[in-house]
Short mmCIF file of C-alpha atoms and ligand atoms in Angstrom, two decimals:
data_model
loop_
_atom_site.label_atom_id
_atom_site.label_comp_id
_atom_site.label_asym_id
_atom_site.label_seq_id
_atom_site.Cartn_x
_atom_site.Cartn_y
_atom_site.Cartn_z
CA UNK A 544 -125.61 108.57 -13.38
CA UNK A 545 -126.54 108.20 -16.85
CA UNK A 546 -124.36 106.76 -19.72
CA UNK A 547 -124.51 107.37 -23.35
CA UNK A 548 -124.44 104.01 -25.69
CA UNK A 549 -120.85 104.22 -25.64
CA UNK A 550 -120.75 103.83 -21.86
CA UNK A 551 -119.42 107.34 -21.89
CA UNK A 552 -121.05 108.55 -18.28
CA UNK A 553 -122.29 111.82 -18.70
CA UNK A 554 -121.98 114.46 -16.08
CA UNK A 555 -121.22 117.65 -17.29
CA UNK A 556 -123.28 120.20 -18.70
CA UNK A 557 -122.63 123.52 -20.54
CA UNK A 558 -124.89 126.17 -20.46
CA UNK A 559 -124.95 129.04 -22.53
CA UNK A 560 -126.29 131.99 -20.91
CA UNK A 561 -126.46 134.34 -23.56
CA UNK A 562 -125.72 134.24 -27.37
CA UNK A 563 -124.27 138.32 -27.22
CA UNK A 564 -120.56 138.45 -26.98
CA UNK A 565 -118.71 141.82 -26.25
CA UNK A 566 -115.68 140.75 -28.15
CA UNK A 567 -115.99 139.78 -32.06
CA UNK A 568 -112.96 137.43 -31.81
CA UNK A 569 -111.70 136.96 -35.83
CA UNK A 570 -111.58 133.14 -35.61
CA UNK A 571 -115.52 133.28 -33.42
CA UNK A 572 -117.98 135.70 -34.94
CA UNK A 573 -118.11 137.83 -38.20
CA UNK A 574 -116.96 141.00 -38.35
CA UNK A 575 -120.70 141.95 -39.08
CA UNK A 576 -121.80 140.12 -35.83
CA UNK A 577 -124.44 137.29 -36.15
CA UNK A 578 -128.51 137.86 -35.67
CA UNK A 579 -129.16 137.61 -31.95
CA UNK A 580 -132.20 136.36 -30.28
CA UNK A 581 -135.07 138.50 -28.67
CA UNK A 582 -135.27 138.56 -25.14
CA UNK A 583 -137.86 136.11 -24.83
CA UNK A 584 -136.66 133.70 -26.72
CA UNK A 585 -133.69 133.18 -23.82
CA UNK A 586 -134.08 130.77 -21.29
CA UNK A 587 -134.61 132.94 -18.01
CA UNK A 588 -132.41 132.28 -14.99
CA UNK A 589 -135.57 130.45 -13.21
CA UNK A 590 -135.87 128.25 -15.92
CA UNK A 591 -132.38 127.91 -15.92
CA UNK A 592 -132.17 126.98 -12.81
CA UNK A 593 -135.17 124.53 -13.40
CA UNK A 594 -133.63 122.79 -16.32
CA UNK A 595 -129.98 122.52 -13.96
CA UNK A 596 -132.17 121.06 -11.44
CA UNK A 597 -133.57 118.12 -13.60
CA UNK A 598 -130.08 117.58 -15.22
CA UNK A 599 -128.14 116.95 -11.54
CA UNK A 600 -130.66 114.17 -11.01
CA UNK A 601 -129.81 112.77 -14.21
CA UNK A 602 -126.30 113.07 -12.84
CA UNK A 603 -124.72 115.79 -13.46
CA UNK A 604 -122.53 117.03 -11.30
CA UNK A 605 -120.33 119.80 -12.87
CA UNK A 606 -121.88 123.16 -14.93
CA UNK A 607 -120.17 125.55 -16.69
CA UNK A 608 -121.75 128.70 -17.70
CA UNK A 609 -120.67 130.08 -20.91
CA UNK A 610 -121.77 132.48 -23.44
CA UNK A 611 -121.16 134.54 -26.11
CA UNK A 612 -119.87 136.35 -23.23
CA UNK A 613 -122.06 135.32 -19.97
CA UNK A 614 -121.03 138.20 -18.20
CA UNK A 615 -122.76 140.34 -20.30
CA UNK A 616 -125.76 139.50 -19.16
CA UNK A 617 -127.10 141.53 -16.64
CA UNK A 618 -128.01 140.07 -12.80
CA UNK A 619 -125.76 136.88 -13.21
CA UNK A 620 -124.28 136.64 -9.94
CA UNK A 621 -127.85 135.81 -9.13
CA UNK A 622 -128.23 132.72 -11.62
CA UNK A 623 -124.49 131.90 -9.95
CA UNK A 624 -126.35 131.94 -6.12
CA UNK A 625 -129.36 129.97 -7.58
CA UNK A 626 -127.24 127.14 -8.93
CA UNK A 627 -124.82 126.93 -6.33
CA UNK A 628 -127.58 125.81 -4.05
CA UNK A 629 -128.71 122.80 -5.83
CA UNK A 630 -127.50 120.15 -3.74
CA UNK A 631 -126.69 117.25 -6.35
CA UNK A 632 -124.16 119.92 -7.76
CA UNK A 633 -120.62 119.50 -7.35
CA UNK A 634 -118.84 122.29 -9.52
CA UNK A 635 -119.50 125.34 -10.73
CA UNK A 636 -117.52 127.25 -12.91
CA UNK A 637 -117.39 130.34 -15.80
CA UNK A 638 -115.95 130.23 -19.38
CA UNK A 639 -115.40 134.33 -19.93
CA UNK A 640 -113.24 136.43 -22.26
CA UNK A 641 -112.29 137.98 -18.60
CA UNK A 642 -113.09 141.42 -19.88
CA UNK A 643 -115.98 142.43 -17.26
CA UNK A 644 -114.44 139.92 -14.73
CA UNK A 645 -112.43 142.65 -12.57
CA UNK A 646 -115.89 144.24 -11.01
CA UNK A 647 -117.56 140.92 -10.58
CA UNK A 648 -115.04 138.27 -9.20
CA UNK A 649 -115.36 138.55 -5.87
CA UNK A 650 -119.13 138.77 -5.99
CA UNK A 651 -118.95 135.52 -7.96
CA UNK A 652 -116.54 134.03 -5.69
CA UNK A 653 -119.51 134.98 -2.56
CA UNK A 654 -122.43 133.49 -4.66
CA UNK A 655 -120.89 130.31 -4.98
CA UNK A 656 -118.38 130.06 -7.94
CA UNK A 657 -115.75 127.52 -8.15
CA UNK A 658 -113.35 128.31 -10.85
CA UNK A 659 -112.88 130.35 -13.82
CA UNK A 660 -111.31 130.08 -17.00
CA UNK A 661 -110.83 132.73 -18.96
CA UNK A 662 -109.81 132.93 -22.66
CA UNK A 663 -106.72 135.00 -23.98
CA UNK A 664 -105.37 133.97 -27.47
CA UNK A 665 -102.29 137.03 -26.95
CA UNK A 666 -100.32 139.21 -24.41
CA UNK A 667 -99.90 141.78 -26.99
CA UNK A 668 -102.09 145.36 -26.89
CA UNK A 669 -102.51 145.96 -30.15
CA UNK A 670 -102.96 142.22 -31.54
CA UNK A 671 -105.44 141.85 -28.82
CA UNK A 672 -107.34 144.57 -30.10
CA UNK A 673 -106.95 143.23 -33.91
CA UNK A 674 -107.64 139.69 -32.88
CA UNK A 675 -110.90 140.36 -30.81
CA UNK A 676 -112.01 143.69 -33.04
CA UNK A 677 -111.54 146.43 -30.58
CA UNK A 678 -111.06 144.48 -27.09
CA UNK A 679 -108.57 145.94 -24.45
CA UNK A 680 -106.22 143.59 -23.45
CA UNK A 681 -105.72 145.58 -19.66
CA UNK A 682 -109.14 144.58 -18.46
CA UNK A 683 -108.37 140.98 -19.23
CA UNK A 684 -105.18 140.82 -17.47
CA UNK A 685 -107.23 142.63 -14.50
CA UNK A 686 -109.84 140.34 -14.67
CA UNK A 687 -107.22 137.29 -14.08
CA UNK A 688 -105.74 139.23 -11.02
CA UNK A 689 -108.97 140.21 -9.53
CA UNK A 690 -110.30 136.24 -10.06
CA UNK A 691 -107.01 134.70 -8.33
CA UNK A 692 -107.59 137.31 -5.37
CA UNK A 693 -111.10 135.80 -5.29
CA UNK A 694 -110.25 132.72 -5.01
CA UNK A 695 -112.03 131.23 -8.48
CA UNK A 696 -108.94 129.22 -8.38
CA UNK A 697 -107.22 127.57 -10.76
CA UNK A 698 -108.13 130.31 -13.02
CA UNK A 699 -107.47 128.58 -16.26
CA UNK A 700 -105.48 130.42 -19.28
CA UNK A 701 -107.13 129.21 -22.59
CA UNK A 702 -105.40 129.99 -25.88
CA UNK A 703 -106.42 129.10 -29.27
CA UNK A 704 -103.02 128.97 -30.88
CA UNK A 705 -103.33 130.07 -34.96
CA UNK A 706 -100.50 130.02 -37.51
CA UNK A 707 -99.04 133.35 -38.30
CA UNK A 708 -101.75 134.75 -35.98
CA UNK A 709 -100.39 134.55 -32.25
CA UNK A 710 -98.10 131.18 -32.59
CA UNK A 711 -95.21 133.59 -31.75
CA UNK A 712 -96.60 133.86 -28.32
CA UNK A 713 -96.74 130.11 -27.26
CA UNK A 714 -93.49 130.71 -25.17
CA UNK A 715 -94.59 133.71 -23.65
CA UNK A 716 -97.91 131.81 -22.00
CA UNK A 717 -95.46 128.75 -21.32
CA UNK A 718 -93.33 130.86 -19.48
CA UNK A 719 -95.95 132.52 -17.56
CA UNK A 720 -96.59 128.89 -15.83
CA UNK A 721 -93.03 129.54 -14.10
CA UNK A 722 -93.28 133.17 -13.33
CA UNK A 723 -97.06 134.18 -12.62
CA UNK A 724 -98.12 130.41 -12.04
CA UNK A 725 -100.60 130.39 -15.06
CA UNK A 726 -102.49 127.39 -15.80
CA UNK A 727 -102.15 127.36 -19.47
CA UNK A 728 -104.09 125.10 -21.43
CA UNK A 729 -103.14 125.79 -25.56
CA UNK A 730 -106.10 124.40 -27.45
CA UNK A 731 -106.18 123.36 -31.08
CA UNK A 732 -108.26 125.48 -33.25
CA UNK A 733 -111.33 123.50 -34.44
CA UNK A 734 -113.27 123.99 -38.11
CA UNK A 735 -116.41 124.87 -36.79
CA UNK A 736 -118.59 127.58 -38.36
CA UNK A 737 -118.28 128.98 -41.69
CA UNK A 738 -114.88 130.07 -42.41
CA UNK A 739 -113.45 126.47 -41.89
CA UNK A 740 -110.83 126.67 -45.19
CA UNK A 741 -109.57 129.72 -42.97
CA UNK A 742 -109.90 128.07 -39.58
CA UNK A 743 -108.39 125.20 -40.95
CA UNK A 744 -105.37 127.15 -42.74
CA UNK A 745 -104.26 128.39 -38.97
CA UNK A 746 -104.23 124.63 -37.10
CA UNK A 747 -101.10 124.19 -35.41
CA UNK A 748 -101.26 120.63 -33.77
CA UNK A 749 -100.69 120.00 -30.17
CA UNK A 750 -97.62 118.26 -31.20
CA UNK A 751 -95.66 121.39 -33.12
CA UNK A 752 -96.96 123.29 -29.99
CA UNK A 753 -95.83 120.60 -27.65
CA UNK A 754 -91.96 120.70 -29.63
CA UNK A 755 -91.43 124.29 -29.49
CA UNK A 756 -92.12 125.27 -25.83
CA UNK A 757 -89.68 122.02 -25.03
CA UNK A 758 -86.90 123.10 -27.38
CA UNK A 759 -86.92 126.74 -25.82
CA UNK A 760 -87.78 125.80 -22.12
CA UNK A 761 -86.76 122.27 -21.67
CA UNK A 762 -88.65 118.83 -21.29
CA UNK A 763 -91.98 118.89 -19.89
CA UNK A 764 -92.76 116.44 -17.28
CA UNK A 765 -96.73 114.77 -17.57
CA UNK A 766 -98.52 116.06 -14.84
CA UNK A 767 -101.17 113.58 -12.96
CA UNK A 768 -104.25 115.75 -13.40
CA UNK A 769 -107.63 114.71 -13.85
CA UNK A 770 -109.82 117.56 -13.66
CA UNK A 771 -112.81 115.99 -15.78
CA UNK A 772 -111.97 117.98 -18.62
CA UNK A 773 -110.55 117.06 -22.08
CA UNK A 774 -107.24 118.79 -21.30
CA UNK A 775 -104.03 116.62 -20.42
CA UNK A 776 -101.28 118.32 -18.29
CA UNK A 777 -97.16 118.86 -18.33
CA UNK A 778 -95.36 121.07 -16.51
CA UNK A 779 -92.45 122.70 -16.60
CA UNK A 780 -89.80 121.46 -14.09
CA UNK A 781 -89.66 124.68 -11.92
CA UNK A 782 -93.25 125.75 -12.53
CA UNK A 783 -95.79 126.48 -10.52
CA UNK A 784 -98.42 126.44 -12.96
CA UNK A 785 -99.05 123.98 -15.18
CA UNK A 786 -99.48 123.67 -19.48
CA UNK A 787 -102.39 121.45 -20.53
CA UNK A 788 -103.05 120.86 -24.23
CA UNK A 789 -106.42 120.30 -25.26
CA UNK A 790 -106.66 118.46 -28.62
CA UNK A 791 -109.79 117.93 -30.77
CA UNK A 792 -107.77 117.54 -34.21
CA UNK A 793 -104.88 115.16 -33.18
CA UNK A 794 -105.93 113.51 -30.16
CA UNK A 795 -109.47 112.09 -30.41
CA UNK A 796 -110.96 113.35 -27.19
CA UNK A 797 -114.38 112.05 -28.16
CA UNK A 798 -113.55 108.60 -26.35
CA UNK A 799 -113.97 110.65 -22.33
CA UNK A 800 -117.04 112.93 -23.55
CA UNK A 801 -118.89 113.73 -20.71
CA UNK A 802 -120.94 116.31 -21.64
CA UNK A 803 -123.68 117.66 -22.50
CA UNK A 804 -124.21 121.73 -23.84
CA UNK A 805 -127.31 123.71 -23.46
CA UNK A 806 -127.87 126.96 -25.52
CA UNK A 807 -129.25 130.20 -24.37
CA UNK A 808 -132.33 129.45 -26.23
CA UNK A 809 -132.70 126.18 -24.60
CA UNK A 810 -132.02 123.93 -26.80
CA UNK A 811 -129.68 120.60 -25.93
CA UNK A 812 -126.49 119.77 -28.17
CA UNK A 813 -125.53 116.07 -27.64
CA UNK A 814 -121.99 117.33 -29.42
CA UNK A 815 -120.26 120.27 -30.22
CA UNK A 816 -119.40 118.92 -33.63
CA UNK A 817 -122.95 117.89 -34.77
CA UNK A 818 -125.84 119.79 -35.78
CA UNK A 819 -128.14 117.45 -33.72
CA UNK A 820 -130.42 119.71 -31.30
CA UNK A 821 -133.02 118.44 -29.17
CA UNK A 822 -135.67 121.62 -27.77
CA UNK A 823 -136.31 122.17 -24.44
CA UNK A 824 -137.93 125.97 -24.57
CA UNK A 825 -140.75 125.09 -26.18
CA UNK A 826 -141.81 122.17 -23.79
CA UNK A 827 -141.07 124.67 -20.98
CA UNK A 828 -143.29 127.11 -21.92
CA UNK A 829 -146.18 124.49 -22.65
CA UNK A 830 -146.15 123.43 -19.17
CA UNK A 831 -144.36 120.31 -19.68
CA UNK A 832 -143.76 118.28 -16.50
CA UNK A 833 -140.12 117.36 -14.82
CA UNK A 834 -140.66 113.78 -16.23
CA UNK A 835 -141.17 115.00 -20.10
CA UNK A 836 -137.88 117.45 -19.18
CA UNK A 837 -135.82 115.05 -17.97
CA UNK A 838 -137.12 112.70 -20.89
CA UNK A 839 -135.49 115.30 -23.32
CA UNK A 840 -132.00 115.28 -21.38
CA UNK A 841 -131.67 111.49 -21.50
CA UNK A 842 -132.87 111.67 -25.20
CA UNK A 843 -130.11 114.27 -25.91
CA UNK A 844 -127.68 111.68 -23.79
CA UNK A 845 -128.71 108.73 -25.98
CA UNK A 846 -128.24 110.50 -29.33
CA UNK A 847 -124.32 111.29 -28.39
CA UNK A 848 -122.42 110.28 -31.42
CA UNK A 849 -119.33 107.84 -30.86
CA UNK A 850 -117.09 111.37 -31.94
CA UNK A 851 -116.85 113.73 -34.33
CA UNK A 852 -115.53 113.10 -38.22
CA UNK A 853 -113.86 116.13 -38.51
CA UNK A 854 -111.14 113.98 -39.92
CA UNK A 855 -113.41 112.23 -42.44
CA UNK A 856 -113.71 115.82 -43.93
CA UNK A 857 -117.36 115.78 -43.04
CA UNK A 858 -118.86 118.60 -43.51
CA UNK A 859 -118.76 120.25 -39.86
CA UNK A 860 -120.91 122.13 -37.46
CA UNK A 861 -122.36 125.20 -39.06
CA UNK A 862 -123.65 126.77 -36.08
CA UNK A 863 -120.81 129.47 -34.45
CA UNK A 864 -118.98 128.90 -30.99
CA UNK A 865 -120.73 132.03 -29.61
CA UNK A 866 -123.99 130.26 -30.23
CA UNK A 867 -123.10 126.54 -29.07
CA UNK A 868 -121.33 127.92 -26.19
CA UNK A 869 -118.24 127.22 -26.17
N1 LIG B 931 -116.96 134.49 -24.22
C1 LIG B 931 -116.49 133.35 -23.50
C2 LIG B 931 -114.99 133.18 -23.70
O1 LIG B 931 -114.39 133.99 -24.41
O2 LIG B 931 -114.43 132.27 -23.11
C3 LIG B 931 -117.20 132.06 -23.81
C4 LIG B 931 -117.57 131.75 -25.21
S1 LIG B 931 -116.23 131.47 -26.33
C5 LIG B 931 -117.13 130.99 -27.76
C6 LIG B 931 -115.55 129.98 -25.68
C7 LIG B 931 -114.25 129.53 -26.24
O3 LIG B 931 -114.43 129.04 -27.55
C8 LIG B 931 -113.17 130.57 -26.31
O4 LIG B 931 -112.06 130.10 -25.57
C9 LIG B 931 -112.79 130.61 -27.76
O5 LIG B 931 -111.44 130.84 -27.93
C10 LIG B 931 -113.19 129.22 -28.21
N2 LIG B 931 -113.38 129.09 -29.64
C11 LIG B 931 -114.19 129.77 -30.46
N3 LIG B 931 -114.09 129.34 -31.73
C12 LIG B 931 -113.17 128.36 -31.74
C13 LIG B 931 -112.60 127.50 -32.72
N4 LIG B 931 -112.97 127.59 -34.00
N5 LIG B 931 -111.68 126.60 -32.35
C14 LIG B 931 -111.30 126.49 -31.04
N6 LIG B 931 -111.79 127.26 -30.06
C15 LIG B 931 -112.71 128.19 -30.39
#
């Protein structure tokens, strides 16, 4: 396995299927959308499949498809069969807003799919539609039921918890841990884009999340959990599910980075928070070799920054979620 120069071993890549999301998420994309690439300037599923290939003997182990939405994109139960029969691969799993998961999850489940988590920042109809700009908040809840009858278990809850925005809500996920068996995992909304004065208004730290769900529902106990992830785990006493927090403002998670993310166009990001992109696509279509591939991976794994600055107030990421993949 390779290791970055911070001995950080790296086994984990995200791969961004598509850049076209179905949902226009307030806090994600403009309300205008963003300009989308042609057709042909997306990595096909072959090359996909190529490019996952290379990276597993590197040593990677884990992939996580992502989008935009990635089940928007027509024919992906196939890329899900493809992948799931490299043999260096350990775990594959989906990032989805859960909207078009209901028809697909078992057919995922049968290519090869490990896990889903699926992102839901409120339990409310009509904020849900606000929040995403038009999304129905039924097919999501669907989508989880259909996924934990398939067996993409644990499905993962992920909530982006704003101020004023949904922070009402952080009891009603919690409490969904005791009485549907959610895994919750409350994330802290990151400055990444353009809109970060706004982005950065809404933070509400792990901590102030961490407070209120104890003084409603009682101490949480630290759960044992490593699941490879940046997320770190508590439960509530009678739960069956669990409440992760996942922390890139207050809790430097930079020090475990283990990843890598790949965009739809094929291009490497050695970290979320940087604008640093290495090209694959080009190469690809050239007829470059595995060895000049694989070059490119371990170049993208040696330019992996020690962490982000984001607390420096360094000027951040420009590039969206929905195009980094998140
Ligand atoms: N469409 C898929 C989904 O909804 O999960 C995958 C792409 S979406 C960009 C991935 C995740 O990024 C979502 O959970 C979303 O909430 C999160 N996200 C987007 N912008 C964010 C931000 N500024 N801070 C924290 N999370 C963000």
């Amino acid at each position: 396995m390779y290791c970055d120069k911070f001995c950080r071993p790296i086994n984990y890549l995200r791969i961004s299927v598509t850049d076209r999301c179905n949902l226009r998420c307030i806090y994600c994309v403009p309300a205008t959308g963003i300009p989308l690439h042609n057709r042909n300037e997306i990595l096909t599923y072959e090359e996909i499949v190529r490019l996952s290939r290379l990276a597993t003997r590197l040593g990677i182990t884990k992939i996580r498809l992502t989008g935009g939405e990635p089940l928007t994109r027509r024919g992906l139960v196939d890329l899900v069969r493809m992948l799931a029969l490299l043999p260096l691969l350990d775990d594959l799993s989906l990032t989805t807003n859960g909207t078009l998961l209901a028809r697909t999850a078992a057919a995922l489940a049968e290519a090869g799919l490990c896990r889903v988590n699926i992102s839901l920042d409120t339990m409310r109809p009509d904020r849900f539609s606000t929040l995403t700009r038009g999304g129905a908040l039924k097919q999501v809840l669907t989508g989880i039921e259909r996924a934990q009858e398939a067996g993409l278990t644990p499905v993962k809850i992920n909530m982006v918890v704003m101020r004023a925005i949904n922070d009402d809500e952080i009891d009603d996920f919690a409490r969904r841990t005791i009485t549907d068996g959610w895994h919750v995992r409350f994330i802290e909304i990151m400055p990444i884009g353009k809109e970060t004065p706004w982005l950065t208004s809404r933070y509400v730290s792990t901590e102030e999340v961490r407070c209120r769900i104890e003084e409603r529902l009682g101490l949480l106990q630290p759960v044992l959990l490593d699941d490879g992830g940046p997320a770190r785990y508590w439960q509530i006493p009678e739960a069956q599910g669990t409440i992760g927090f996942i922390s890139p403002i207050s809790d430097y998670f930079c020090l475990d980075c283990n990843r890598l993310r790949m965009t739809a166009d094929g291009r490497l990001l050695p970290c979320l928070f940087s604008d640093h992109e290495i090209e694959l696509l080009p190469l690809l279509r050239q007829g470059g070799n595995d060895e000049q591939l694989q070059a490119r991976f371990v170049q993208a794994i040696t330019a992996k920054p020690p962490g982000h600055q984001l607390d420096k107030q360094i000027t951040p990421c420009r590039r969206l979620m929905s195009r980094t993949g998140g």
